[in-house]
XYZ file of C-alpha atoms in Angstrom:
658
model
C -40.961 0.878 -55.394
C -38.693 3.839 -55.036
C -38.142 4.954 -51.395
C -38.543 8.434 -50.402
C -36.068 10.161 -48.102
C -37.444 13.056 -46.055
C -35.729 16.449 -46.209
C -35.186 16.534 -42.491
C -33.282 13.287 -42.523
C -31.010 14.457 -45.303
C -30.188 17.493 -43.390
C -29.422 15.334 -40.261
C -26.877 13.196 -42.349
C -24.830 16.341 -43.161
C -21.373 16.403 -41.657
C -21.134 18.655 -38.639
C -19.094 21.888 -38.653
C -15.525 21.453 -37.398
C -14.951 23.094 -33.829
C -11.946 25.292 -33.222
C -8.890 23.315 -31.914
C -8.582 23.636 -28.079
C -5.034 24.666 -28.392
C -6.202 27.635 -30.399
C -8.765 28.596 -27.838
C -6.242 28.319 -25.087
C -3.798 30.585 -26.921
C -6.479 33.231 -27.422
C -7.526 33.126 -23.752
C -3.783 33.477 -22.772
C -3.308 36.462 -25.035
C -6.550 38.052 -23.721
C -5.484 37.623 -20.140
C -1.976 39.076 -21.017
C -3.616 42.121 -22.501
C -5.979 42.502 -19.508
C -2.968 42.359 -17.096
C -1.011 44.884 -19.079
C -3.940 47.166 -19.391
C -4.769 47.041 -15.609
C -1.056 47.749 -14.804
C -1.076 50.674 -17.157
C -4.196 52.112 -15.727
C -3.283 51.577 -12.156
C 0.147 53.361 -12.865
C -1.569 56.202 -14.548
C -4.395 56.798 -12.071
C -3.383 54.901 -8.876
C 0.338 55.373 -8.671
C 0.084 57.763 -5.819
C -2.252 55.688 -3.668
C -0.898 53.259 -1.081
C -2.169 51.330 1.786
C 0.017 51.856 4.974
C -0.432 49.056 7.349
C 2.233 49.877 9.833
C 1.041 50.829 13.406
C 2.720 54.234 13.279
C 1.935 54.988 9.765
C 5.707 55.071 8.787
C 5.028 55.316 4.900
C 2.349 57.934 5.061
C 3.206 61.586 4.449
C 2.577 63.559 7.652
C 0.118 66.593 7.794
C 3.162 68.640 8.540
C 4.797 67.733 5.140
C 1.507 68.492 3.250
C 1.291 71.915 5.042
C 4.798 72.793 3.926
C 4.348 71.572 0.340
C 1.125 73.526 -0.098
C 2.515 76.695 1.387
C 5.601 77.140 -0.822
C 5.450 80.683 -1.880
C 7.840 80.563 -4.847
C 9.112 77.723 -7.053
C 12.096 75.673 -5.806
C 14.326 73.107 -7.754
C 15.440 69.938 -6.484
C 18.322 68.125 -8.138
C 19.077 64.469 -7.363
C 22.577 63.299 -8.165
C 22.818 59.521 -8.166
C 25.503 57.286 -9.713
C 24.113 54.040 -10.934
C 27.301 52.183 -10.240
C 26.669 52.645 -6.580
C 23.489 50.613 -6.908
C 25.168 48.042 -9.057
C 28.049 47.575 -6.531
C 25.824 47.816 -3.465
C 22.165 46.726 -4.248
C 20.797 48.329 -1.023
C 21.515 51.770 -2.446
C 19.572 50.903 -5.669
C 16.385 50.093 -3.729
C 16.957 53.313 -1.546
C 17.394 55.392 -4.601
C 14.084 54.158 -5.985
C 12.337 55.107 -2.889
C 14.011 58.578 -2.906
C 12.775 59.086 -6.547
C 9.164 58.022 -5.697
C 9.052 60.255 -2.739
C 10.407 63.242 -4.662
C 7.701 62.662 -7.366
C 5.146 62.640 -4.579
C 6.346 65.847 -3.208
C 6.310 67.488 -6.702
C 2.698 66.343 -7.143
C 1.551 67.668 -3.797
C 3.329 71.009 -4.459
C 1.142 71.676 -7.420
C 3.963 72.783 -9.689
C 6.061 74.737 -7.185
C 8.719 71.978 -7.116
C 10.872 71.310 -10.160
C 12.713 67.907 -10.164
C 15.906 67.248 -12.067
C 17.859 63.951 -11.987
C 21.467 63.670 -12.927
C 23.997 60.738 -13.082
C 27.467 62.126 -12.456
C 30.079 60.568 -14.766
C 33.967 60.735 -13.659
C 35.442 63.984 -14.761
C 32.223 65.219 -16.248
C 30.475 68.593 -15.963
C 27.730 67.011 -13.889
C 30.213 65.702 -11.401
C 31.789 69.160 -11.150
C 28.351 70.732 -10.452
C 27.725 68.051 -7.749
C 31.023 68.746 -5.993
C 30.238 72.542 -6.403
C 27.067 72.140 -4.440
C 28.990 70.303 -1.645
C 27.622 66.835 -2.234
C 29.654 63.955 -0.871
C 31.654 61.896 -3.239
C 32.490 58.379 -1.971
C 35.087 55.956 -3.491
C 33.367 52.687 -4.328
C 36.528 50.582 -5.059
C 40.346 50.691 -5.084
C 40.458 52.694 -8.225
C 39.360 55.775 -6.402
C 36.395 56.535 -8.585
C 33.815 58.487 -6.697
C 30.108 57.892 -6.706
C 27.314 60.297 -5.552
C 23.978 59.921 -4.074
C 22.780 63.476 -2.759
C 20.295 66.082 -3.313
C 20.717 69.923 -3.963
C 17.945 72.437 -3.786
C 17.740 75.932 -4.836
C 15.179 78.761 -4.668
C 14.594 81.992 -6.703
C 16.856 83.850 -4.348
C 19.701 81.426 -5.246
C 19.830 80.076 -1.599
C 21.021 76.419 -1.508
C 20.353 73.551 0.851
C 21.739 70.122 0.334
C 21.594 66.469 1.633
C 25.270 65.569 0.928
C 24.713 61.760 0.928
C 21.613 59.664 1.624
C 22.616 57.249 4.332
C 20.547 53.949 4.513
C 20.898 54.207 8.265
C 18.723 57.407 8.220
C 16.064 55.995 5.895
C 13.399 56.296 8.554
C 14.177 59.981 8.684
C 13.945 60.490 4.833
C 10.584 62.350 4.937
C 11.942 64.549 7.761
C 15.237 65.366 5.776
C 13.408 66.201 2.567
C 10.707 68.370 4.148
C 13.364 70.231 6.248
C 15.195 70.926 3.066
C 12.035 72.230 1.362
C 10.954 74.135 4.345
C 14.397 75.964 4.625
C 14.273 76.940 0.977
C 10.718 78.205 1.185
C 11.126 80.098 4.550
C 14.259 82.044 4.473
C 13.184 84.223 7.329
C 13.462 82.176 10.670
C 12.396 82.883 14.232
C 15.092 84.330 16.412
C 15.964 82.257 19.514
C 18.310 83.470 22.271
C 20.452 80.928 24.034
C 21.958 81.523 27.537
C 24.161 78.759 28.837
C 27.430 77.920 30.366
C 27.489 74.441 28.749
C 29.828 73.885 25.896
C 26.908 73.479 23.393
C 28.901 75.368 20.607
C 32.044 73.135 21.098
C 35.127 73.618 23.329
C 38.865 73.422 23.250
C 40.110 70.001 24.571
C 43.354 68.347 25.157
C 46.852 69.856 25.706
C 47.024 71.149 22.070
C 43.566 72.858 22.524
C 41.805 71.094 19.627
C 38.275 72.344 19.105
C 35.296 69.965 19.408
C 32.102 70.008 17.163
C 29.038 71.719 18.401
C 26.323 69.556 20.059
C 23.966 67.976 17.584
C 21.020 69.836 19.198
C 22.646 73.254 18.426
C 23.387 72.141 14.809
C 19.731 71.109 14.318
C 18.499 74.393 16.002
C 20.569 76.561 13.615
C 18.966 74.650 10.656
C 15.542 75.818 11.688
C 15.996 78.874 13.842
C 18.078 82.011 13.909
C 20.098 81.421 17.132
C 21.781 84.239 19.016
C 24.035 83.745 21.982
C 23.065 85.737 25.071
C 25.761 86.282 27.667
C 25.466 84.914 31.186
C 25.819 88.484 32.619
C 23.349 90.200 30.414
C 21.331 92.995 32.037
C 18.634 92.976 29.440
C 17.456 90.573 26.835
C 17.597 92.029 23.306
C 14.137 93.176 22.074
C 14.425 91.315 18.893
C 14.477 87.842 20.585
C 11.100 86.291 20.856
C 12.122 83.076 22.579
C 14.984 82.547 25.142
C 16.527 79.269 26.085
C 18.229 79.213 29.350
C 20.183 75.879 30.021
C 21.713 74.884 33.316
C 21.893 78.495 34.991
C 24.339 78.527 37.791
C 24.930 81.440 40.086
C 23.524 83.889 37.803
C 23.767 87.531 38.970
C 20.637 89.372 40.183
C 20.771 91.729 37.130
C 20.613 88.697 34.861
C 17.833 87.003 36.759
C 15.917 90.315 36.547
C 16.612 90.484 32.829
C 15.063 86.928 32.445
C 12.056 87.871 34.713
C 11.227 91.053 32.761
C 11.580 89.245 29.546
C 8.780 86.998 30.590
C 6.758 89.874 31.989
C 6.806 91.761 28.606
C 5.533 88.587 26.804
C 8.728 86.811 25.782
C 8.600 82.969 25.636
C 11.035 81.130 27.898
C 12.432 77.514 27.860
C 14.339 76.907 31.162
C 16.448 73.833 31.694
C 17.548 73.359 35.353
C 19.292 70.354 36.605
C 20.084 68.689 40.107
C 23.185 67.246 38.551
C 24.633 67.928 35.262
C 26.445 64.790 34.017
C 27.869 66.934 31.130
C 29.491 69.239 33.599
C 30.605 66.460 35.843
C 32.266 64.615 32.930
C 34.460 67.746 32.206
C 37.404 68.925 34.363
C 36.934 72.129 36.139
C 39.634 74.865 36.666
C 43.009 73.232 37.388
C 41.770 69.917 36.062
C 39.879 69.046 39.225
C 36.309 67.462 38.667
C 33.377 69.969 39.133
C 31.641 69.634 42.651
C 29.049 72.163 42.015
C 26.896 70.518 39.300
C 23.381 71.698 40.202
C 21.513 74.614 38.749
C 18.373 76.534 39.991
C 16.656 79.921 39.810
C 14.621 79.462 42.971
C 13.575 83.215 43.072
C 11.970 83.033 39.672
C 10.474 79.612 39.866
C 8.891 80.380 43.310
C 7.401 83.609 42.036
C 5.951 81.799 38.960
C 4.304 79.057 41.114
C 6.778 76.106 40.147
C 8.289 73.793 42.734
C 11.682 72.203 42.187
C 14.280 70.707 44.602
C 17.766 70.733 43.214
C 18.865 68.230 45.974
C 16.655 65.387 44.628
C 16.672 63.509 41.445
C 14.121 61.324 39.851
C 14.680 57.517 39.596
C 12.615 55.207 37.494
C 12.828 51.414 37.408
C 10.796 50.956 34.142
C 12.983 52.627 31.755
C 16.374 52.373 33.548
C 19.422 52.185 31.316
C 21.903 49.418 31.569
C 25.317 50.377 32.548
C 28.474 48.606 33.592
C 29.268 48.918 37.245
C 31.064 47.130 40.000
C 34.731 46.354 40.962
C 37.256 45.585 38.268
C 37.044 41.803 39.008
C 33.268 41.937 39.169
C 31.980 44.075 36.448
C 28.464 43.571 35.590
C 25.571 45.156 33.798
C 23.160 47.003 36.123
C 19.951 48.949 35.684
C 20.881 52.471 36.623
C 17.534 54.021 37.745
C 18.861 57.662 37.668
C 19.487 57.417 33.854
C 16.236 56.218 32.253
C 13.983 56.640 29.055
C 10.564 57.917 29.216
C 8.426 56.382 26.434
C 4.831 55.721 25.437
C 1.650 57.785 25.886
C 1.565 57.404 29.465
C 4.886 59.292 30.021
C 5.020 61.608 26.944
C 1.914 63.916 26.442
C -0.140 63.126 23.403
C -2.331 66.304 24.005
C 0.506 68.724 23.184
C 1.462 69.201 19.480
C 5.175 69.402 20.457
C 5.234 66.082 22.177
C 2.292 64.285 20.489
C 4.481 62.323 17.984
C 7.443 61.735 20.133
C 8.334 58.108 21.132
C 11.067 58.265 23.660
C 13.201 60.909 25.566
C 16.239 59.906 27.644
C 17.239 61.755 30.805
C 20.136 61.487 33.144
C 20.044 62.486 36.810
C 16.982 64.592 36.144
C 14.993 66.591 38.738
C 11.209 66.778 38.922
C 8.747 69.568 39.020
C 5.354 70.273 40.536
C 2.853 73.120 40.764
C 3.033 75.049 44.049
C 0.015 75.076 46.280
C -2.226 78.081 45.751
C -0.748 78.980 42.417
C -3.105 80.036 39.609
C -1.019 78.992 36.707
C -1.942 76.188 34.287
C 0.588 73.430 34.861
C 0.663 70.957 31.848
C 3.057 67.865 32.274
C 4.921 67.143 29.012
C 7.194 64.227 30.093
C 6.841 62.163 33.218
C 8.338 59.056 34.728
C 6.396 55.782 34.923
C 4.574 54.954 38.174
C 7.629 52.789 39.208
C 9.469 56.004 40.138
C 10.742 57.592 43.376
C 13.057 60.519 44.443
C 16.729 59.909 45.131
C 18.991 62.129 47.065
C 21.221 63.989 44.645
C 24.266 63.418 46.684
C 24.153 59.657 45.729
C 24.579 60.464 42.056
C 26.930 63.395 42.326
C 30.280 61.824 43.475
C 31.237 58.470 42.297
C 27.675 56.912 42.224
C 27.310 53.206 42.795
C 24.414 52.022 40.421
C 24.335 48.622 42.098
C 23.856 50.107 45.607
C 21.394 52.664 44.313
C 19.347 49.968 42.597
C 19.361 47.750 45.816
C 18.188 50.587 47.928
C 15.637 51.998 45.515
C 11.943 51.556 46.409
C 9.648 52.607 43.583
C 6.407 54.405 44.610
C 3.058 54.468 42.844
C 2.959 58.027 41.454
C 4.619 59.722 38.439
C 7.060 62.574 38.696
C 6.951 65.459 36.148
C 10.230 65.967 34.242
C 9.087 68.664 31.885
C 6.057 70.802 31.944
C 4.434 73.899 30.114
C 3.206 76.780 32.194
C 0.618 79.378 31.180
C -1.087 82.096 32.990
C -0.606 85.484 34.424
C 2.318 85.579 36.923
C 3.897 88.211 39.190
C 7.437 89.314 38.864
C 10.078 87.948 41.097
C 11.255 91.474 41.564
C 7.928 93.363 42.579
C 9.989 96.427 43.874
C 11.861 97.044 40.656
C 15.456 96.415 39.476
C 17.890 95.085 42.014
C 20.445 97.446 43.450
C 23.735 97.037 41.693
C 26.754 95.608 43.690
C 28.748 98.101 45.620
C 31.049 99.980 43.300
C 29.176 99.308 40.069
C 26.712 101.459 38.270
C 23.232 100.304 37.410
C 22.910 99.188 33.892
C 20.915 101.209 31.304
C 17.638 99.484 30.452
C 15.456 100.398 27.543
C 12.272 98.658 28.808
C 10.254 99.807 31.717
C 9.792 97.778 34.796
C 6.762 95.501 34.848
C 5.340 94.027 38.123
C 3.011 91.521 36.418
C 3.059 89.750 32.981
C 1.357 91.439 30.163
C -1.111 88.662 29.457
C -0.558 85.011 30.048
C 3.051 84.019 30.520
C 4.317 81.133 28.317
C 7.034 79.048 29.914
C 8.504 75.596 29.382
C 10.539 74.187 32.275
C 12.696 70.955 31.878
C 14.324 69.450 35.026
C 17.278 68.094 33.121
C 19.896 69.732 30.972
C 21.524 66.530 29.888
C 18.820 65.962 27.302
C 20.964 68.304 25.288
C 24.137 66.232 25.346
C 24.864 63.939 22.423
C 25.665 60.806 24.269
C 22.228 60.540 25.720
C 20.252 60.762 22.411
C 22.196 60.629 19.172
C 25.133 58.733 17.653
C 27.391 60.905 15.535
C 29.650 58.875 13.138
C 32.307 60.141 10.566
C 31.432 59.215 6.888
C 34.417 60.111 4.803
C 34.877 63.400 6.728
C 31.272 64.152 6.888
C 29.487 63.920 10.460
C 26.356 61.937 10.306
C 23.927 62.119 13.257
C 21.464 59.266 13.904
C 19.195 59.801 16.908
C 18.160 56.932 19.059
C 15.960 59.078 21.207
C 13.840 62.099 20.586
C 15.605 64.605 22.763
C 16.530 66.917 19.962
C 13.019 66.695 18.434
C 11.692 67.586 21.832
C 13.801 70.697 22.281
C 13.330 72.081 18.688
C 9.537 71.285 18.687
C 9.012 73.184 21.860
C 11.042 76.085 20.490
C 8.959 75.969 17.375
C 5.748 75.879 19.373
C 6.883 78.774 21.569
C 7.797 80.795 18.430
C 4.732 79.933 16.539
C 6.433 77.996 13.816
C 5.241 74.427 14.191
C 5.008 73.075 10.617
C 7.782 70.515 11.235
C 6.665 69.371 14.697
C 4.754 66.359 13.570
C 7.474 64.678 11.553
C 10.797 65.119 13.420
C 10.419 61.744 15.196
C 8.582 59.750 12.564
C 9.902 56.347 11.707
C 10.537 55.057 15.154
C 9.951 51.312 14.740
C 11.250 50.039 17.942
C 8.883 47.551 19.475
C 10.281 46.492 22.922
C 8.894 43.522 24.939
C 7.446 45.760 27.633
C 6.165 42.892 29.929
C 9.348 40.974 29.639
C 11.488 43.966 30.395
C 9.352 44.803 33.432
C 9.714 41.168 34.614
C 13.444 41.326 34.146
C 13.816 44.719 35.984
C 11.813 43.517 38.995
C 13.796 40.242 39.159
C 17.089 41.986 39.014
C 16.077 44.637 41.574
C 15.158 41.909 44.063
C 18.357 40.112 43.151
C 20.524 43.216 43.769
C 18.904 43.954 47.175
C 19.570 40.252 48.234
C 23.166 40.469 46.768
C 23.926 43.598 48.551
C 22.869 41.995 51.933
C 25.025 38.987 51.240
C 27.847 41.019 50.243
C 27.805 43.191 53.372
C 27.467 39.972 55.470
C 30.444 38.510 53.519
C 32.582 41.707 54.095
C 31.809 41.572 57.784
C 32.661 37.942 58.173
C 35.919 38.356 56.379
C 36.893 41.322 58.564
C 36.098 39.250 61.701
C 38.207 36.371 60.272
C 41.256 38.587 59.792
C 40.886 39.891 63.337
C 40.734 36.391 64.532
C 43.781 35.209 62.601
C 45.866 38.057 64.037
C 44.896 37.206 67.466
C 45.192 39.581 70.460
C 46.940 39.144 73.797
C 47.016 41.236 77.018
C 47.300 44.870 76.467
C 45.887 44.663 72.972
C 49.113 43.324 71.419
C 49.107 40.553 68.771
C 49.406 36.977 70.188
C 50.708 34.486 67.785
C 49.299 31.618 69.764
C 45.579 31.113 69.317
C 43.260 29.712 71.895
C 40.945 26.849 71.195
C 38.088 29.345 71.361
C 39.633 31.372 68.626
C 40.295 28.432 66.525
C 36.598 27.517 66.795
C 35.632 31.055 65.910
C 37.938 30.946 62.979
C 36.349 27.654 61.679
C 32.940 29.051 62.200
C 33.788 32.224 60.302
C 35.273 30.096 57.416
C 32.135 28.144 57.366
C 30.048 31.281 57.422
C 31.968 32.692 54.443
C 31.519 29.513 52.431
C 27.818 29.456 53.099
C 27.439 33.127 52.185
C 29.319 32.571 48.956
C 27.198 29.660 48.246
C 24.023 31.665 48.740
C 25.423 34.517 46.682
C 26.001 32.081 43.786
C 22.515 30.678 44.220
C 21.057 34.067 43.942
C 23.018 34.642 40.782
C 21.879 31.423 39.337
C 18.215 32.129 40.205
C 18.468 35.450 38.297
C 20.003 33.889 35.254
C 17.611 31.041 35.455
C 14.630 33.341 35.420
C 15.865 35.431 32.681
C 16.899 32.364 30.541
C 13.393 30.878 31.223
C 11.863 34.007 29.840
C 14.083 33.779 26.782
C 13.146 30.128 26.339
C 9.533 30.896 26.690
C 9.839 33.553 24.034
C 11.818 31.257 21.683
C 9.184 28.488 22.048
C 6.350 31.086 21.357
C 8.106 32.329 18.226
C 9.494 29.058 16.878
C 6.983 26.519 18.017
C 3.733 28.111 19.113
C 2.891 29.926 15.853
C 3.643 26.967 13.381
C 1.848 24.618 15.934
C -1.319 26.703 15.789
C -1.207 26.936 11.999
C -0.679 23.091 11.925
C -3.644 22.468 14.187
C -5.885 24.804 12.080
C -4.755 22.871 8.840
C -5.433 19.432 10.566
C -8.839 20.679 11.739
C -9.733 21.915 8.180
C -8.540 18.517 6.758
C -10.721 16.567 9.078
C -13.567 18.853 8.404
C -13.181 18.286 4.581
C -12.882 14.487 4.991
C -16.106 14.299 6.979
C -17.896 16.627 4.556
C -16.887 14.386 1.581
C -18.015 11.399 3.501
C -21.351 12.764 4.073
C -21.748 13.704 0.441
C -20.706 10.165 -0.508
C -23.377 8.640 1.770
C -26.288 10.820 0.481
C -26.593 9.141 -3.071
C -26.566 5.657 -1.338
C -29.294 6.630 0.923
C -31.389 8.249 -1.990
C -30.866 5.106 -3.979
C -31.954 2.866 -1.067
């Protein structure tokens, strides 16, 4: 009997279709992933290239509002030409990375300028036309090896009026000022008309003749920067009237000004002129330069008491401000005992509690260094608006100016310093209607002189609110307190370590009404000091210096007494070579006292070093051990948690089976 096979069974016995090999599937998946990555990168480069996330505390890599304002307000197109030698990046890789950042930033500037910035990139080859054009613009060529071949890394900008501005060579040391340098160049090309500022000072801000051969020195860095942004005009110290085309006047360290010049300054303010006044109880710049005949200057204070009193400002030229928190470390002591000491008369104001964040001119500054500065206050009963711009910390106190004027002793000043619990105002902005310091009109000329001709009428009160900035220190202008100037193949490169220059120019900009660059002059400051550790070190050292001074005085008195005992005295006060038993006993006692004092002095010094070294050890342990230890403990805790979790999961099926 024939057997019948169902159709479903026949279909079931057919051979199954062969599945694609796993290797082929893996290759296809890999290709798809590669295409996806390339596509995402291409899309992100096209649409997200300009978007970044800046996680730094001070937003160091985010373009400031001032830069955006400058770029959006360019009236006419400008051209920026970057000259970069690729060999420089091959020989020194840090320049290759820096050049990439410069290019990216220039592209971002061009994008924000909406077509008003044209970019051109050139690579200068030796003895080429491109190299000749770079040299013609004034860019800096630097030899990269012994062959003498020069490489370039600079920027040249031009506007439609054929005005030129350059950055001769991009220094990596100034990378944190890159945005400021580029924006400044664009601003100068797009704003050829600059506010006019008058400068009246006896300080050698424009350079001086030094040495027996009379060699000229370079202008101070602050004046170089002022001339980059402002039209600066020197005003003589004996001026009888301020020129009418000057809108802002800077008077720095005024000493013994004639009444006619004081009247000129007063009337300049009365007619609506803006004034920046820098007075000083002790000018370190003046004290460091010999006076007439080579003798050091004794008169180093400046003041305008008649004007300040009339305007409601209190200032004492015989007292300086001392601050323990920001005191600068200096070398002091005798030749055989030189040591680093906190000099409280030279200090740095830093942080929002000392530099006003409410004023645009100071809102972005990080630190301002002063030296033997005075302090200001609002006079009782004055109706002016007194806005502190820069202050000391609460650990401050006045110091008699005589202690810092002639051969100051930083160790003794620190030992005698007793900080208070109140801030002292170092710089302030004054607004409000004020009365003239010359209510009865111009002062009478000295006998034998004619009254000068004046074009402006006398004003007894200010026409509208006066606008004055007073800074109780003129040394903020001097290079050594805020900037390092280095020679780079004949080019002077200034690298600020404080914001003194930015403070001065920001305030002049604010007074003149041109404040586009205020927000970015001090960007890029990434200094993060250990404030708590520094405060502990300062307090420990201040206590040590006081104890050291007391022990040192006791040691000197005992040594003087020992010298007298060794000489001995007989009848009539004459020296007696034979010592009595009492004198010998006193000598031994004095010797023992000297040894004990020296031992205590060494113990005090050891205690100071031990405390500071203990702080350093604690920090090292925190950085080296504590962080890895915390990470290890977290990893161990996670491991234990996972093991217990797996154990619980393994037990659950057994319980279910049971």
